[in-house]
Coordinates of C-alpha atoms in Angstrom, one line a residue:
M1 CA 153.9 -97.0 129.4
R2 CA 150.9 -97.8 131.5
K3 CA 152.5 -99.2 134.6
V4 CA 155.6 -98.3 136.6
D5 CA 157.0 -99.0 140.1
L6 CA 157.7 -96.1 142.4
N7 CA 160.6 -96.8 144.9
S8 CA 162.5 -95.0 147.6
D9 CA 165.8 -95.6 149.4
I10 CA 164.7 -95.7 153.0
G11 CA 165.5 -97.1 156.4
E12 CA 168.5 -94.8 156.4
G13 CA 168.4 -93.7 160.0
F14 CA 170.8 -94.9 162.6
G15 CA 170.1 -95.4 166.3
P16 CA 168.2 -92.3 167.5
W17 CA 169.0 -90.4 164.3
V18 CA 166.1 -90.2 161.8
I19 CA 166.7 -89.5 158.1
G20 CA 163.6 -89.0 155.9
N21 CA 159.9 -89.6 156.5
D22 CA 159.8 -93.4 156.0
A23 CA 156.2 -93.7 157.3
G24 CA 154.9 -91.1 154.9
L25 CA 156.8 -92.5 151.9
M26 CA 155.4 -95.9 152.6
E27 CA 152.0 -94.6 151.9
V28 CA 153.0 -93.5 148.4
I29 CA 155.7 -95.9 147.1
S30 CA 155.3 -99.5 145.9
S31 CA 158.8 -100.8 146.5
A32 CA 161.4 -100.0 149.3
N33 CA 165.2 -100.2 149.0
I34 CA 166.2 -100.7 152.6
A35 CA 169.6 -99.8 153.9
C36 CA 171.5 -102.9 155.2
G37 CA 173.6 -101.3 158.0
F38 CA 176.8 -100.3 156.1
H39 CA 176.1 -96.8 154.7
A40 CA 173.1 -96.4 157.0
G41 CA 170.6 -98.3 159.1
D42 CA 171.1 -100.8 161.9
P43 CA 169.2 -103.9 163.1
N44 CA 166.5 -102.0 164.9
V45 CA 166.0 -99.6 162.0
M46 CA 165.9 -102.4 159.5
A47 CA 163.4 -104.4 161.6
A48 CA 161.1 -101.4 161.9
T49 CA 161.4 -100.5 158.3
M50 CA 160.7 -104.1 157.1
A51 CA 157.7 -104.4 159.4
L52 CA 156.3 -101.1 158.2
A53 CA 156.7 -102.1 154.5
Q54 CA 155.0 -105.4 155.2
A55 CA 152.1 -103.6 156.8
R56 CA 151.7 -101.2 153.9
G57 CA 152.1 -103.9 151.2
V58 CA 155.3 -102.3 149.9
R59 CA 157.8 -104.7 148.2
L60 CA 161.0 -105.3 150.1
G61 CA 164.4 -104.8 148.6
A62 CA 168.0 -104.7 149.8
H63 CA 170.1 -101.5 149.4
P64 CA 173.8 -102.5 150.1
G65 CA 176.6 -100.0 149.9
F66 CA 180.1 -99.2 151.1
Y67 CA 180.8 -99.5 154.9
D68 CA 180.9 -95.7 155.3
L69 CA 178.5 -94.4 157.9
Q70 CA 180.2 -91.0 158.2
G71 CA 180.1 -90.5 154.4
F72 CA 176.6 -92.0 154.0
G73 CA 178.1 -94.4 151.4
R74 CA 178.7 -91.6 149.0
R75 CA 182.6 -91.7 149.1
R76 CA 184.4 -93.9 146.7
L77 CA 186.4 -96.6 148.5
A78 CA 189.3 -98.6 146.9
L79 CA 188.4 -102.2 147.8
S80 CA 189.3 -105.5 146.1
H81 CA 186.7 -107.4 144.2
R82 CA 186.8 -110.1 146.8
E83 CA 186.1 -107.5 149.5
I84 CA 183.2 -106.1 147.5
S85 CA 181.8 -109.5 146.8
N86 CA 181.9 -110.4 150.5
M87 CA 180.4 -107.0 151.4
I88 CA 177.4 -107.6 149.1
T89 CA 176.9 -111.1 150.4
Y90 CA 177.0 -110.0 154.1
Q91 CA 174.5 -107.2 153.6
L92 CA 172.1 -109.2 151.5
G93 CA 172.1 -112.0 154.1
A94 CA 171.2 -109.5 156.8
A95 CA 168.4 -108.1 154.7
Q96 CA 167.0 -111.6 153.9
A97 CA 166.9 -112.5 157.6
M98 CA 165.3 -109.2 158.6
A99 CA 162.7 -109.5 155.8
R100 CA 161.8 -113.1 156.9
A101 CA 161.5 -112.1 160.5
A102 CA 159.0 -109.4 159.5
G103 CA 157.0 -112.0 157.6
G104 CA 158.2 -111.1 154.1
D105 CA 160.8 -111.9 151.4
L106 CA 163.2 -109.8 149.5
R107 CA 162.3 -109.2 145.9
H108 CA 165.0 -106.9 144.6
L109 CA 168.5 -105.5 145.1
K110 CA 169.8 -102.0 144.3
L111 CA 173.3 -100.8 144.9
H112 CA 173.7 -97.6 146.9
G113 CA 175.6 -94.4 146.4
A114 CA 179.2 -94.4 145.4
L115 CA 179.2 -98.2 144.8
S116 CA 176.3 -97.8 142.4
N117 CA 178.0 -94.9 140.6
M118 CA 181.2 -96.9 140.2
A119 CA 179.3 -99.9 138.9
C120 CA 177.7 -97.7 136.3
E121 CA 181.2 -96.9 134.9
D122 CA 182.9 -100.3 135.4
S123 CA 181.3 -103.4 134.0
E124 CA 183.7 -105.7 135.9
L125 CA 182.7 -104.2 139.2
A126 CA 179.0 -104.4 138.3
R127 CA 179.4 -108.1 137.5
V128 CA 181.2 -108.8 140.8
C129 CA 178.3 -107.1 142.7
F130 CA 175.5 -108.7 140.8
E131 CA 177.1 -112.2 140.8
A132 CA 177.6 -112.0 144.5
A133 CA 173.9 -111.2 145.1
L134 CA 172.6 -113.8 142.7
R135 CA 174.7 -116.5 144.3
V136 CA 172.8 -115.8 147.5
Q137 CA 169.4 -115.4 145.9
P138 CA 169.2 -116.3 142.2
D139 CA 165.6 -114.9 141.7
L140 CA 166.5 -111.4 142.8
V141 CA 165.4 -108.6 140.5
I142 CA 168.5 -106.3 140.0
L143 CA 167.8 -102.6 139.7
V144 CA 170.1 -101.0 137.2
Q145 CA 170.7 -97.6 135.6
P146 CA 169.8 -98.1 132.0
Q147 CA 172.4 -97.5 129.3
T148 CA 175.3 -97.8 131.7
A149 CA 177.8 -100.6 132.3
M150 CA 175.2 -102.1 134.7
D151 CA 172.8 -102.6 131.8
Q152 CA 175.0 -104.8 129.7
V153 CA 176.1 -106.9 132.7
V154 CA 172.5 -108.0 133.6
R155 CA 171.8 -108.8 130.0
D156 CA 174.9 -111.0 129.9
L157 CA 174.0 -112.7 133.1
G158 CA 170.4 -113.4 132.0
C159 CA 169.0 -112.4 135.4
A160 CA 165.8 -110.6 136.2
W161 CA 166.4 -106.9 136.1
A162 CA 164.6 -103.6 136.1
G163 CA 165.6 -100.2 134.6
E164 CA 165.5 -97.4 137.1
I165 CA 165.4 -93.6 136.6
F166 CA 165.8 -91.0 139.3
A167 CA 163.1 -88.4 139.9
D168 CA 165.3 -86.1 142.0
R169 CA 168.6 -86.2 140.1
A170 CA 169.9 -84.7 136.9
Y171 CA 171.7 -86.8 134.2
N172 CA 174.9 -86.5 132.2
D173 CA 174.8 -87.3 128.4
D174 CA 176.1 -90.8 129.1
A175 CA 173.1 -91.8 131.3
T176 CA 175.1 -91.5 134.5
L177 CA 174.0 -89.2 137.3
L178 CA 175.4 -85.6 137.5
D179 CA 177.7 -85.3 140.4
R180 CA 175.9 -84.2 143.5
T181 CA 178.3 -81.2 143.9
A182 CA 177.4 -79.8 140.5
P183 CA 174.7 -77.0 140.2
G184 CA 171.3 -78.5 139.5
A185 CA 172.3 -82.1 140.3
V186 CA 169.7 -82.6 143.0
L187 CA 166.1 -81.5 142.1
H188 CA 163.5 -80.4 144.7
D189 CA 160.5 -78.8 142.9
P190 CA 157.6 -81.4 143.1
T191 CA 155.7 -80.0 140.1
E192 CA 158.8 -79.8 137.9
I193 CA 159.9 -83.3 138.9
A194 CA 156.5 -84.8 138.3
A195 CA 156.3 -83.3 134.8
R196 CA 159.8 -84.4 134.0
M197 CA 159.2 -88.0 135.0
L198 CA 156.0 -88.1 132.9
E199 CA 158.0 -86.7 129.9
M200 CA 160.6 -89.4 130.3
L201 CA 158.1 -92.2 130.5
Q202 CA 156.2 -91.0 127.5
A203 CA 159.5 -90.7 125.6
G204 CA 160.8 -94.0 126.8
A205 CA 164.1 -92.2 127.5
I206 CA 166.3 -90.6 130.0
I207 CA 166.4 -86.8 129.3
A208 CA 169.8 -85.5 130.3
Q209 CA 170.5 -82.0 131.7
S210 CA 171.6 -81.0 128.2
G211 CA 168.2 -82.1 126.7
K212 CA 169.6 -85.2 125.1
H213 CA 167.3 -88.1 124.9
I214 CA 168.8 -91.5 125.8
P215 CA 166.3 -94.3 124.9
C216 CA 166.0 -97.0 127.5
R217 CA 163.8 -99.4 129.4
I218 CA 162.1 -97.8 132.4
D219 CA 160.5 -100.0 135.0
T220 CA 160.8 -98.1 138.2
I221 CA 161.3 -94.5 139.4
C222 CA 163.3 -93.6 142.6
V223 CA 162.7 -90.8 145.0
H224 CA 165.6 -90.6 147.5
G225 CA 164.2 -90.7 151.0
D226 CA 166.9 -88.3 152.3
T227 CA 166.3 -85.6 149.7
A228 CA 164.7 -82.5 151.2
G229 CA 161.0 -82.6 150.5
A230 CA 161.0 -86.2 149.4
L231 CA 157.4 -86.9 150.5
L232 CA 156.0 -83.9 148.7
V233 CA 157.9 -85.0 145.6
A234 CA 156.7 -88.6 145.8
R235 CA 153.1 -87.5 146.3
A236 CA 153.1 -85.1 143.4
L237 CA 154.8 -87.6 141.2
R238 CA 152.3 -90.4 142.0
Q239 CA 149.3 -88.0 141.6
N240 CA 150.6 -86.8 138.2
L241 CA 151.3 -90.3 136.9
E242 CA 147.9 -91.7 138.0
A243 CA 146.2 -88.6 136.5
S244 CA 147.9 -89.6 133.2
Q245 CA 146.5 -93.2 133.5
I246 CA 149.8 -94.7 134.6
T247 CA 149.3 -97.3 137.3
I248 CA 151.8 -97.5 140.2
A249 CA 152.6 -101.2 140.9
P250 CA 155.5 -103.1 142.5
L251 CA 158.1 -104.8 140.4

């Protein structure tokens, strides 16, 4: 592994409420997953985030989720596949328009929160989400959690995809994320996280909380923008990877 993308879920403020240090993170990351107004974000926040990414040379991506502002998209909603397909289409269309208005184009799509977790467990749901996105933009790179239901769906679809691991989250033995309410599920120590990510890249595997190695394709690493200390984590991670001769480059 000599090259990897470093991404963050950002643009997650709403109105006057600011979440995360987007400007700081834009100095460190190579790709941005920008909230599309359902779990977070609004037209003004999207426009500002897209413009900032363009100015910093950061690759633009859409980050659609459930229509759940109060729950930040982290509550599981029981919706039909038709509703979910339309939900993805709507958010992706908004992200495309805002990207173009900022002088850029979308490169990738990444599901957010509970929707992403559900798609990791349910291949039919993952297919509904990804097919909806690809109907709108066939050349999208789909970010997936390797060795989950998402993984097999993108292989079956034959679309462009990237395997993503999470810097600030712990893993179960089946390559899904440990529930946020569980002890140790969210990680904060920059030094520990940087060393952990380098170990995973060198092993070519997710390393679960139990220590189990799950071999997988790793193309990009995510630092959640709303995690406390996210900027310190991203800086330490980039510094450690580059010191190990790993180049940070967009997808």
